[in-house]
Coordinates of N, CA and C in Angstrom, one line a residue:
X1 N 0.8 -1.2 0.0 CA 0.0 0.0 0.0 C 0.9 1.2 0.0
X2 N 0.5 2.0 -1.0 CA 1.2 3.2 -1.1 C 0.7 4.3 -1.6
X3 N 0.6 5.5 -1.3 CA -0.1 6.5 -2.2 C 0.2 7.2 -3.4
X4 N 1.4 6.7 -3.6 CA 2.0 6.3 -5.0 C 1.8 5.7 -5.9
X5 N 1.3 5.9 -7.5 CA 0.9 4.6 -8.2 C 1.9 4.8 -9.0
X6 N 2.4 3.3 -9.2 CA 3.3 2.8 -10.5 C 4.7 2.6 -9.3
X7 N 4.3 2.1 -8.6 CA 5.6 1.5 -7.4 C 5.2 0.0 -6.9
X8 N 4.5 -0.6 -7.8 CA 4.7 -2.3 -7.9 C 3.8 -3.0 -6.9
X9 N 3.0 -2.0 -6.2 CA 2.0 -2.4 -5.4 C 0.9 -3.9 -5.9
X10 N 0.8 -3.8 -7.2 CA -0.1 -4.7 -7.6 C 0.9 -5.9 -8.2
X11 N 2.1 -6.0 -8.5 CA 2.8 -6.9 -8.9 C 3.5 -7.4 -7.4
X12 N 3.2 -7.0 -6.3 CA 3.7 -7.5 -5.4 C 2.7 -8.1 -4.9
X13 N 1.5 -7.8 -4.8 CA 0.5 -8.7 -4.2 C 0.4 -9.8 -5.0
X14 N 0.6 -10.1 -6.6 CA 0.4 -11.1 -7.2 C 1.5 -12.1 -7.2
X15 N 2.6 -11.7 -7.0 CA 3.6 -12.6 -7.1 C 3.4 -13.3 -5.2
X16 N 3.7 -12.5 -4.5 CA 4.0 -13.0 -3.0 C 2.8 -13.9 -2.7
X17 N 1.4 -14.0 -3.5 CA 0.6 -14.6 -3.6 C 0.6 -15.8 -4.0
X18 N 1.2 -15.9 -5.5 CA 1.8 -17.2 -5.5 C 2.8 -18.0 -5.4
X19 N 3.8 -17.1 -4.8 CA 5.1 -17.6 -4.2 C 4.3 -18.1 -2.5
X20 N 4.1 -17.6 -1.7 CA 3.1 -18.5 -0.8 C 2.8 -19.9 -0.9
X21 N 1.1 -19.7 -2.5 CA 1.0 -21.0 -2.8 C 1.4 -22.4 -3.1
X22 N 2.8 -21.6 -4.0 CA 3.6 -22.5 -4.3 C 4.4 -23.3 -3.2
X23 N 5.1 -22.5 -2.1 CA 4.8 -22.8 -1.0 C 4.3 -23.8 -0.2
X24 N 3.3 -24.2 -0.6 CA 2.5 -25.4 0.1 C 1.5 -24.4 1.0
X25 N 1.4 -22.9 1.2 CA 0.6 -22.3 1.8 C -1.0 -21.9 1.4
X26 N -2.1 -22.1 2.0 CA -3.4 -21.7 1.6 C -3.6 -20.5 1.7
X27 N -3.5 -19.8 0.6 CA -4.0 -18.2 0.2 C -4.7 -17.9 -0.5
X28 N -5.2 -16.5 0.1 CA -6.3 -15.9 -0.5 C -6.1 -14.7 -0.7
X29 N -6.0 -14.3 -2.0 CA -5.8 -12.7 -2.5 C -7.4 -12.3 -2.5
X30 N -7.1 -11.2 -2.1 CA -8.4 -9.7 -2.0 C -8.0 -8.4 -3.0
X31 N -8.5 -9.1 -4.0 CA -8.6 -7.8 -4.6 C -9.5 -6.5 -4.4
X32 N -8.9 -5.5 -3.4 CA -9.8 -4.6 -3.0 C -9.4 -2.8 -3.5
X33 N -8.9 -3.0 -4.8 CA -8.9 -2.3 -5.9 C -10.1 -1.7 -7.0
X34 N -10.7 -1.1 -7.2 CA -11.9 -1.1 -8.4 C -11.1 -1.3 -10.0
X35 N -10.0 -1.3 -10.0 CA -9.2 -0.9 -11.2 C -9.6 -2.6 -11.5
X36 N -9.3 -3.4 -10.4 CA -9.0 -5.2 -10.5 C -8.1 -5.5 -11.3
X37 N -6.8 -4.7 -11.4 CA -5.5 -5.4 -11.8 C -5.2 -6.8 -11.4
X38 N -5.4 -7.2 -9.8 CA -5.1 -8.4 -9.3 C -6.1 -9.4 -9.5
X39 N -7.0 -9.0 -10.1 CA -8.4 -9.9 -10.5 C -7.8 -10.3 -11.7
X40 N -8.0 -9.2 -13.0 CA -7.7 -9.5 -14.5 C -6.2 -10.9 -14.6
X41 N -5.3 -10.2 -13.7 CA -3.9 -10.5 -13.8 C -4.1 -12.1 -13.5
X42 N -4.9 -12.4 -12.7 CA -5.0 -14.3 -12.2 C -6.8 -14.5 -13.2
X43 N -6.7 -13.9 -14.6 CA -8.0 -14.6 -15.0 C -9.2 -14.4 -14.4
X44 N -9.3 -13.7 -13.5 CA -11.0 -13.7 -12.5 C -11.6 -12.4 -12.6
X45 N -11.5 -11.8 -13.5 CA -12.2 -10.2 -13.4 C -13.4 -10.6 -14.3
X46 N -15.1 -10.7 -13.6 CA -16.0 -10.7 -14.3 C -16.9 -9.8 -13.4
X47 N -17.5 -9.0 -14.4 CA -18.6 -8.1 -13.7 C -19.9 -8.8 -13.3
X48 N -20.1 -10.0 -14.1 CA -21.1 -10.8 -13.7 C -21.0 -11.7 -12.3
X49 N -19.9 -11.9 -11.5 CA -19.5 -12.5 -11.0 C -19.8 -12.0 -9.9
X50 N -19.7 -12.9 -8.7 CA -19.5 -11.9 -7.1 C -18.3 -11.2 -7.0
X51 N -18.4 -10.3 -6.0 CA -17.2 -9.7 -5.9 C -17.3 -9.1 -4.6
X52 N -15.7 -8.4 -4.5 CA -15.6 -7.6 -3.1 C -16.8 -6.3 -2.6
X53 N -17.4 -6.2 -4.0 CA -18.5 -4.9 -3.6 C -19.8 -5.4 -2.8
X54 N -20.1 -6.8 -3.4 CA -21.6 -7.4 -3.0 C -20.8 -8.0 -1.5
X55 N -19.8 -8.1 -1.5 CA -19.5 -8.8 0.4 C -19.5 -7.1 1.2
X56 N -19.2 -6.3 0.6 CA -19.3 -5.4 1.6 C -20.4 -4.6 1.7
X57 N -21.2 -4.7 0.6 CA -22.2 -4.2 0.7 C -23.8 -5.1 1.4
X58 N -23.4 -6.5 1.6 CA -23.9 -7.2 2.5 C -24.8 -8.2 1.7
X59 N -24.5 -8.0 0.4 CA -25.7 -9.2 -0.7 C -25.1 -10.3 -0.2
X60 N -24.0 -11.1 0.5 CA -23.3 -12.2 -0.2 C -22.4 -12.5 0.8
X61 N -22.1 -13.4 1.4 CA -20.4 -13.4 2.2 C -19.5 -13.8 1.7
X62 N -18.1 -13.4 2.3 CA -16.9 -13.4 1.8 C -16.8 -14.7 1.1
X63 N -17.4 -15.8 1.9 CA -17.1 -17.6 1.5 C -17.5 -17.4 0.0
X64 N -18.6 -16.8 -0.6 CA -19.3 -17.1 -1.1 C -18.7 -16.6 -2.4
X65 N -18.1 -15.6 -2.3 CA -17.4 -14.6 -3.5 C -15.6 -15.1 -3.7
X66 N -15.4 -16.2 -3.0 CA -14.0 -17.0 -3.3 C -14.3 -17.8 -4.3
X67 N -13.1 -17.5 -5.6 CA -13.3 -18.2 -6.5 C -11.7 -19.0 -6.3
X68 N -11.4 -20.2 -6.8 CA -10.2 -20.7 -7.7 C -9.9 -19.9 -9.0
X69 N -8.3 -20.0 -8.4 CA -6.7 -19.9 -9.6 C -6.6 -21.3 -10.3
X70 N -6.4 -21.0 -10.8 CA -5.7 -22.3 -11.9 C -4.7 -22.9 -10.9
X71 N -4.3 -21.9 -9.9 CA -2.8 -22.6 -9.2 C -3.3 -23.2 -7.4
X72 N -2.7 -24.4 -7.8 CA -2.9 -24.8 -6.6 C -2.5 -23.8 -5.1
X73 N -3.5 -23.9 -4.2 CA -3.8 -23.4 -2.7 C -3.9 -21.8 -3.1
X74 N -4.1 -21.9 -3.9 CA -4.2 -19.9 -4.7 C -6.0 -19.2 -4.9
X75 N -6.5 -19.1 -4.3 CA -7.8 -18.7 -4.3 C -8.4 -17.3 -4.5
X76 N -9.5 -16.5 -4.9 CA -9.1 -14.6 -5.0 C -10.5 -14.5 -4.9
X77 N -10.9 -13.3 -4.5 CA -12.0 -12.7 -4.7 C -11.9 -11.6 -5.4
X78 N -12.2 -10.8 -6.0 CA -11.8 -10.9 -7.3 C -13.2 -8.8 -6.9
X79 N -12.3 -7.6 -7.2 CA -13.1 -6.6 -7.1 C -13.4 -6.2 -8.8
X80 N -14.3 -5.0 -8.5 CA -14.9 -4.6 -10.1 C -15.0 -3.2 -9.6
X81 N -15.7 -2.2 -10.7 CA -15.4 -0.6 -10.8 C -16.5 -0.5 -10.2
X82 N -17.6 -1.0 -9.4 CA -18.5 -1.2 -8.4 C -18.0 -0.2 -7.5
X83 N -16.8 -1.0 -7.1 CA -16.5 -0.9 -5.6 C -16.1 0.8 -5.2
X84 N -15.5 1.1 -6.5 CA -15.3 2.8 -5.8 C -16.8 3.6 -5.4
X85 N -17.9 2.8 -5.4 CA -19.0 3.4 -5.1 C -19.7 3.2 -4.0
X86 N -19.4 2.3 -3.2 CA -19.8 0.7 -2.3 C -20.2 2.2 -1.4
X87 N -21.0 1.6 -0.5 CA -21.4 2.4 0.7 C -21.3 1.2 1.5
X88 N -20.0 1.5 3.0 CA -19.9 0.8 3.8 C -20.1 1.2 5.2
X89 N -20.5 0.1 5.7 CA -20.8 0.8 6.9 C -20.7 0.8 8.3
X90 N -19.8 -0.6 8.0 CA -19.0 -0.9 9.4 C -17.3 -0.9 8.9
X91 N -16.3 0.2 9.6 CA -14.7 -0.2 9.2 C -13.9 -1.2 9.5
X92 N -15.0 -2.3 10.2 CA -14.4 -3.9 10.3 C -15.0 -4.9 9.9
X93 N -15.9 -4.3 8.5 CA -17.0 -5.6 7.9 C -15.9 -6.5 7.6
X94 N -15.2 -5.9 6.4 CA -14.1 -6.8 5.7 C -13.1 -7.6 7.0
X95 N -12.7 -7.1 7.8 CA -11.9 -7.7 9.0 C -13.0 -9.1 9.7
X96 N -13.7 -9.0 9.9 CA -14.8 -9.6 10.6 C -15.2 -10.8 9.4
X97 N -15.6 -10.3 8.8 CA -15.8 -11.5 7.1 C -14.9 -12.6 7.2
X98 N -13.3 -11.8 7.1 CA -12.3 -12.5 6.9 C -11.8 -13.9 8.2
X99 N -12.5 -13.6 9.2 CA -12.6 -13.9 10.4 C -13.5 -15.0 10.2
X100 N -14.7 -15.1 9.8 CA -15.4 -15.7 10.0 C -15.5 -17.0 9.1
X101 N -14.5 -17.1 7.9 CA -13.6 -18.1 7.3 C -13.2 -19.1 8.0
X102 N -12.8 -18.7 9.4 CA -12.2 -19.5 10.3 C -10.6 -19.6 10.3
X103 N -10.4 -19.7 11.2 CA -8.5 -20.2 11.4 C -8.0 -21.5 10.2
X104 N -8.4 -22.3 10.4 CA -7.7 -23.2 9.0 C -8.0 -22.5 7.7
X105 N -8.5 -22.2 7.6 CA -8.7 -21.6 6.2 C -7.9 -21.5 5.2
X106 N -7.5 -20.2 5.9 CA -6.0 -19.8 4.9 C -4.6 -19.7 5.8
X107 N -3.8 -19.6 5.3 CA -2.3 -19.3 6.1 C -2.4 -18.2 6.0
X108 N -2.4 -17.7 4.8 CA -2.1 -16.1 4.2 C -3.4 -15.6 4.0
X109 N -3.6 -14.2 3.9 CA -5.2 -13.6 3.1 C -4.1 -12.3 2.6
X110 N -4.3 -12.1 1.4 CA -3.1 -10.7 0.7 C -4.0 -10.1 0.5
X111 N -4.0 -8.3 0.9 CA -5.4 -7.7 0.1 C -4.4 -7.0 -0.9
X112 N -4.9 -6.5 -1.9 CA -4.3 -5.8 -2.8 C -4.8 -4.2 -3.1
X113 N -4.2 -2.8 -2.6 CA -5.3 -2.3 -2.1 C -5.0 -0.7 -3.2
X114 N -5.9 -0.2 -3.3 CA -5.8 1.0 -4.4 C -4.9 2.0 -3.8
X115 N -4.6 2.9 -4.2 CA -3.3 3.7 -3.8 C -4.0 5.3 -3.4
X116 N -4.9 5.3 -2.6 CA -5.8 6.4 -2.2 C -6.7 6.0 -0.7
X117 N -6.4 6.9 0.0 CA -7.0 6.8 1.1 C -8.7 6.6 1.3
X118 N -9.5 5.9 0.3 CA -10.9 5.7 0.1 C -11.2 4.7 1.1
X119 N -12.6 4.7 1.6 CA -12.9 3.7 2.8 C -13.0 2.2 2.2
X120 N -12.8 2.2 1.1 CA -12.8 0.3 1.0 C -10.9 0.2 1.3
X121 N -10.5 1.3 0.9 CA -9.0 1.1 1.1 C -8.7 1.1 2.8
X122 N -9.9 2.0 3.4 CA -9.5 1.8 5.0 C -9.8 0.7 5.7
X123 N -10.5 0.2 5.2 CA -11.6 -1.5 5.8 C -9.9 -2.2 5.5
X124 N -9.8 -2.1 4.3 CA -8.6 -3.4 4.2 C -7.7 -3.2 5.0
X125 N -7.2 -2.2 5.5 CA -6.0 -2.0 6.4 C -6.3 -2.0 7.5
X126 N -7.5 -1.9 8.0 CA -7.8 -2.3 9.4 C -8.1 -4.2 9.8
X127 N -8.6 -4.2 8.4 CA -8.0 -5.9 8.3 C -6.8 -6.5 8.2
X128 N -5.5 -5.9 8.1 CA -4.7 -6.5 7.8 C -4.1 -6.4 9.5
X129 N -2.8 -7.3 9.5 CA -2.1 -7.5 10.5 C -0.9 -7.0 10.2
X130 N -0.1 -6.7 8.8 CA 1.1 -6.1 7.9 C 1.0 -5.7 7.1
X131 N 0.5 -4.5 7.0 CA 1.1 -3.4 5.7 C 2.1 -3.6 4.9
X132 N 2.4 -4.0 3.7 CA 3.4 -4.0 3.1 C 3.4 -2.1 2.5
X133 N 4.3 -1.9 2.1 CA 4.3 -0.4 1.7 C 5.2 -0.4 0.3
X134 N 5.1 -0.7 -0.7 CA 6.1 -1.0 -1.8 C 6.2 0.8 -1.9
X135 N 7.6 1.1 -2.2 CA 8.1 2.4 -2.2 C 9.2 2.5 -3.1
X136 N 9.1 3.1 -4.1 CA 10.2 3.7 -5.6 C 10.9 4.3 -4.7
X137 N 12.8 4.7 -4.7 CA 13.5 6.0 -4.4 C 13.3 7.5 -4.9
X138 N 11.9 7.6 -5.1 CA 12.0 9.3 -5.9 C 11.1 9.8 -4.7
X139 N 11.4 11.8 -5.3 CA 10.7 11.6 -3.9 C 9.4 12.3 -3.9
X140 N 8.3 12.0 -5.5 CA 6.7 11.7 -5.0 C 6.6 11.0 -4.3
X141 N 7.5 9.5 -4.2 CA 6.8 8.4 -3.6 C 7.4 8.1 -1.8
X142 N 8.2 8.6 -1.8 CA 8.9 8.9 -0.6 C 7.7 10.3 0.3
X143 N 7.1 10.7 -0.6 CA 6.1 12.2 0.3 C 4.9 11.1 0.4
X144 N 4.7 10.5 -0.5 CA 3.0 9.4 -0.5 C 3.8 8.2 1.1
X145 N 5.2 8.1 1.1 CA 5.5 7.2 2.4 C 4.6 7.8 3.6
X146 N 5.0 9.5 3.4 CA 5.0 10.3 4.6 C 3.7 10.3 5.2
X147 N 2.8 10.9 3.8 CA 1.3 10.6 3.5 C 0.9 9.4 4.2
X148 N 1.2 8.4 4.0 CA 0.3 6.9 4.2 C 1.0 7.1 6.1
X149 N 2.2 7.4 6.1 CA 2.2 7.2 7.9 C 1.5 7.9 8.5
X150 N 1.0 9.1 8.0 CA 0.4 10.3 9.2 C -1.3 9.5 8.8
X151 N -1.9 9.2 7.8 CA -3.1 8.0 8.0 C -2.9 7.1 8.7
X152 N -2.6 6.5 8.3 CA -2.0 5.0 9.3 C -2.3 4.9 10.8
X153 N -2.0 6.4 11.4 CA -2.4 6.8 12.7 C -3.8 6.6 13.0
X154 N -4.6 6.5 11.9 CA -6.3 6.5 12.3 C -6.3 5.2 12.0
X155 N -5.7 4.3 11.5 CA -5.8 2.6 11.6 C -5.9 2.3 12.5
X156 N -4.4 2.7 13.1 CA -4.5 2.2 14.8 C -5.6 2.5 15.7
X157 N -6.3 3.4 15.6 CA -7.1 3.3 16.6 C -8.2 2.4 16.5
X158 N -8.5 2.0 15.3 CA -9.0 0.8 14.6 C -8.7 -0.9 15.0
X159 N -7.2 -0.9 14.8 CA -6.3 -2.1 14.6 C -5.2 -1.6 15.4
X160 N -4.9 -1.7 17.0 CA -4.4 -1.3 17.6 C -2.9 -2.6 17.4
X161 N -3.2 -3.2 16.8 CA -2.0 -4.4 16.5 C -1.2 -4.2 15.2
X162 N -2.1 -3.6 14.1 CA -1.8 -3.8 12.7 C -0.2 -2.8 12.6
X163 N 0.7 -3.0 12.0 CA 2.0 -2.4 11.8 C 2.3 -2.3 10.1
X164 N 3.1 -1.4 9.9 CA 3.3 -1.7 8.4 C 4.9 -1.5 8.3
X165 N 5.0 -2.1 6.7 CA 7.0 -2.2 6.8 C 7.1 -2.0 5.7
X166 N 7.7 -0.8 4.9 CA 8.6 -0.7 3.5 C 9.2 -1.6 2.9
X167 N 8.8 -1.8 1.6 CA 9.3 -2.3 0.2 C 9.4 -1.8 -0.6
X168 N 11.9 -1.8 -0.7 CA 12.2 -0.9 -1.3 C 11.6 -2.0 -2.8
X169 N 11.3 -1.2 -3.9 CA 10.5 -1.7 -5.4 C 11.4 -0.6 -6.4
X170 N 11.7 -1.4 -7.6 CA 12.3 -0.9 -8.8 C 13.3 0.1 -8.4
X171 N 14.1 -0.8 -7.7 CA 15.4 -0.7 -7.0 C 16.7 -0.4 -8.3
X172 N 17.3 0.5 -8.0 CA 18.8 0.7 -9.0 C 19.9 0.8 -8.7
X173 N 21.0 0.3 -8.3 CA 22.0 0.5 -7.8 C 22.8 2.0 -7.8
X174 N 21.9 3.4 -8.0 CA 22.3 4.6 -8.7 C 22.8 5.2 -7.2
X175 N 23.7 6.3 -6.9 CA 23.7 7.4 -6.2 C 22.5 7.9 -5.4
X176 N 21.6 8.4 -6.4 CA 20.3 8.8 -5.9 C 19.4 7.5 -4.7
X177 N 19.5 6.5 -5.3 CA 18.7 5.8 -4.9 C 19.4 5.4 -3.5
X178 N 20.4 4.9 -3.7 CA 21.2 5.0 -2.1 C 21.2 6.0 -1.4
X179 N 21.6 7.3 -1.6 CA 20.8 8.6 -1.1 C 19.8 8.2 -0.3
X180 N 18.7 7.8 -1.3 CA 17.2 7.9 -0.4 C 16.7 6.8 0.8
X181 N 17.8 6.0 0.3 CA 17.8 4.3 0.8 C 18.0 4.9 2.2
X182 N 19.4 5.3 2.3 CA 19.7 5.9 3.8 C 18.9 6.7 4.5
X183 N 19.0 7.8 3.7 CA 17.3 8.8 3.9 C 16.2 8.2 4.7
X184 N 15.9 7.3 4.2 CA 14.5 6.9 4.9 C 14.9 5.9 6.3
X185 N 16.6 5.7 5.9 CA 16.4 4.8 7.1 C 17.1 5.7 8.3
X186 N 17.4 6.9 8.3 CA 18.4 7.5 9.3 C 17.2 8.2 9.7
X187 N 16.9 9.1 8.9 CA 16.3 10.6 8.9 C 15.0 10.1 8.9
X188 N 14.1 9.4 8.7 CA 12.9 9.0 8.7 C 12.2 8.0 10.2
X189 N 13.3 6.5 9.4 CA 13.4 6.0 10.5 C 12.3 5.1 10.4
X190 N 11.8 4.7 9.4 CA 10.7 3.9 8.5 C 11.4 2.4 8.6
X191 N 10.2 1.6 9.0 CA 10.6 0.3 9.2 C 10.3 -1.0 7.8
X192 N 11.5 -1.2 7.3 CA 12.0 -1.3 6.0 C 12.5 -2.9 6.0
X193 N 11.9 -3.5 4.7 CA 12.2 -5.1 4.9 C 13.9 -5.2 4.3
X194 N 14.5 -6.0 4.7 CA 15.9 -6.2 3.7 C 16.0 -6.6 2.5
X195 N 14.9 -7.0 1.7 CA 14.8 -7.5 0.9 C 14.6 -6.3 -0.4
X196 N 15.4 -6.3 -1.4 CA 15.7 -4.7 -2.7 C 14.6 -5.5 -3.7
X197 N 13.2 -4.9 -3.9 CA 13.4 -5.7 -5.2 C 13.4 -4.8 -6.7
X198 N 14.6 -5.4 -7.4 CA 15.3 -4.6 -8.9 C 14.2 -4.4 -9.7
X199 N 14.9 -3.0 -10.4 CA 14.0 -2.4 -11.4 C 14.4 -3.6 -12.6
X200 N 13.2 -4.2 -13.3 CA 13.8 -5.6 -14.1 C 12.7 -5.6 -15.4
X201 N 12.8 -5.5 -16.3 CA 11.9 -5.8 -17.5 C 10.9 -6.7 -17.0
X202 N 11.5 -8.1 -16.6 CA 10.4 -9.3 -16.2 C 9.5 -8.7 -15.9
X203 N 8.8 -7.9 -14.8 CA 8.2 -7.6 -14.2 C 6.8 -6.9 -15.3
X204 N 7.3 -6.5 -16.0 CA 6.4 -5.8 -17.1 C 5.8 -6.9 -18.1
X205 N 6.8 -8.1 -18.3 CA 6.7 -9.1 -19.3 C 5.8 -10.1 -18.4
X206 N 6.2 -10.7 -17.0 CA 4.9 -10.8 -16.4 C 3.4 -10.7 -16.1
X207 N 3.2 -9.6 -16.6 CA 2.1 -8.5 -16.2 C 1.4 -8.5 -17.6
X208 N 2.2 -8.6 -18.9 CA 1.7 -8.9 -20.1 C 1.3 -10.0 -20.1
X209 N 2.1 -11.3 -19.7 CA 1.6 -12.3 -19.7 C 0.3 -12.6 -18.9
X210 N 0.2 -12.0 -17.8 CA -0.1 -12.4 -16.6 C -0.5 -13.9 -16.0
X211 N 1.4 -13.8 -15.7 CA 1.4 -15.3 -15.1 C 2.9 -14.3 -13.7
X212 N 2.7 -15.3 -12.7 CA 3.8 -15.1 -12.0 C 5.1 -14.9 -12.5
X213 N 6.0 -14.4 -11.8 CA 7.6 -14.2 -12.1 C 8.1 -15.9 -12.4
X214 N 7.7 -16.7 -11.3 CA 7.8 -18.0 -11.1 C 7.5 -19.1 -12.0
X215 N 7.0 -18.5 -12.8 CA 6.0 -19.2 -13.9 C 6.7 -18.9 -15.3
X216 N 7.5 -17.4 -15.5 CA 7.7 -17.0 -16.3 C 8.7 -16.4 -16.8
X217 N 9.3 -16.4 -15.7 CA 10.8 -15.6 -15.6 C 11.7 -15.9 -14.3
X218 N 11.8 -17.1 -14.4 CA 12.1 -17.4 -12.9 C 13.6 -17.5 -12.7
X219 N 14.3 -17.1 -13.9 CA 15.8 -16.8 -13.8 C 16.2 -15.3 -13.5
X220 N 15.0 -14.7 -13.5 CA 15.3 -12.8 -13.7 C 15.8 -12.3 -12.2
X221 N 16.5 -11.5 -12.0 CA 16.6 -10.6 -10.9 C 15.2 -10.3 -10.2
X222 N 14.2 -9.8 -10.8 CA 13.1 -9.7 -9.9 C 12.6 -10.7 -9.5
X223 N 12.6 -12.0 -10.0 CA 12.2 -13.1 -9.4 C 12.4 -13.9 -8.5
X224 N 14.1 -13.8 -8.5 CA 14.8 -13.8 -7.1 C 14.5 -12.7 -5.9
X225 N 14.4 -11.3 -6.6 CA 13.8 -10.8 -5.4 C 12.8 -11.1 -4.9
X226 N 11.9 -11.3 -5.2 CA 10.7 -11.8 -4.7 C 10.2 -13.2 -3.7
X227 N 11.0 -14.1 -4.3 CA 11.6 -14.8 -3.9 C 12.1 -14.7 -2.0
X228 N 13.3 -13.7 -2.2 CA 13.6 -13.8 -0.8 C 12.8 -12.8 -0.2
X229 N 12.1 -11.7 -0.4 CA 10.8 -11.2 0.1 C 9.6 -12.1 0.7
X230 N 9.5 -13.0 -0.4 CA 8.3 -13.9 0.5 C 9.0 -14.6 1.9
X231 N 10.4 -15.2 1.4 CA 10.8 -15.7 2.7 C 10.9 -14.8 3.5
X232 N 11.5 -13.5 4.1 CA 11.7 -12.3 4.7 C 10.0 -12.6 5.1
X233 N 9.0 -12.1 4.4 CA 8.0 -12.1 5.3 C 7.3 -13.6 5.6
X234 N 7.8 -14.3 5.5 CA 7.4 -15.3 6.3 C 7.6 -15.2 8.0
X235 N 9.1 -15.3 7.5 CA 9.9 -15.1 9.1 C 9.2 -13.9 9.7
X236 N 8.8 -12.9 9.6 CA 8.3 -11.7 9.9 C 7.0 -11.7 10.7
X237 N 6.2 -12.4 9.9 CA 4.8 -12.5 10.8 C 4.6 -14.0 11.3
X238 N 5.7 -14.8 11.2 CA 5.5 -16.0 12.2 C 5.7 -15.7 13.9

């Protein structure tokens, strides 16, 4: 989540999704986007279909609007241009939904979330338990960091547990970008994964195909990043 768009927000929820699955882990992507990049991108974007609008708007529950991936333990609910209109009316429907799946369910639940502070974008973050923050070295998207932390503050009063952690994304080995690398970690002080992942064509050629890194370029530098990002956040919220 980032208030920045074009910083990999939607290619990170798809890949760490099925790097999970692949995994042997049971996950469920939330597409809670109206654009439904993460719907289209795994095959599931139908307007005819259920979706994240009709679960929050109360037609349907969450069980009911989980469809199947092609990929084993990979499951999505899948949003539509509905949803930027949804009138919601509790900020822990989605939290509560996801809840009532039960504990075995899933290992993982990824939401994938639009890059604007809109209340379907606040439901999701008060659902989540980790913030991912994918973050470019420039500095719109370093001001959208600043932006999402001084919000963030009305999560918590929400989700007095939920924390979030930077992901440095379309990473360059340049002057500038170490610059900002330090920047954020001296002078800011932003709680940041170790994990770089490289500015890499794959990622674009993935997203054309729309199939995983793993699936499609699984010798590329972004693929290895991602790669040790899912492990990084394994260890992280175990």
């Amino acid at each position: 989540m980032n208030y920045k768009g074009g910083v990999g927000k939607t290619a990170t929820a798809v890949n760490l999704s099925y790097n999970l699955s692949e995994r042997g882990y049971k996950t469920l992507l939330i597409d809670c986007d109206p654009q439904g990049n993460a719907s289209y991108f795994y095959g599931k974007y139908d307007e005819k279909k259920k979706s994240l609008t009709g679960v929050l708007q109360g037609m349907y529950t969450l069980e009911t609007a989980i469809r199947r991936t092609k990929f084993k333990n990979l499951d999505i609910v899948q949003a539509d241009r509905k949803l930027e209109f949804v009138k919601i009316y509790s900020p822990i429907e989605l939290k509560d939904q996801i809840h009532q799946l039960g504990e075995d369910r899933y290992d993982y639940v990824i939401l994938d979330c639009h890059p604007t502070f809109e209340l379907y974008t606040k439901i999701a973050l008060v659902a989540a338990d980790l913030c991912v923050v994918p973050v470019k070295l420039d500095q719109n998207s370093i001001n959208g960091l600043a932006f999402f932390d001084e919000h963030f503050q009305d999560i918590l009063d929400l989700a007095p547990d939920c924390e979030y952690k930077v992901l440095i994304t379309l990473w360059k080995p340049t002057k500038a970008n170490k610059i900002g690398l330090i920047d954020l970690v001296n002078r800011h002080q932003y709680p940041i994964f170790k994990s770089l992942i490289r500015d890499c064509a794959s990622v674009n050629y993935s997203t054309y195909r729309r199939m995983p890194l793993r699936k499609c370029r699984s010798t590329k530098n972004a693929c290895r990043d991602y790669n040790d990002f899912t492990d990084e956040l394994i260890q992280e919220v175990q």
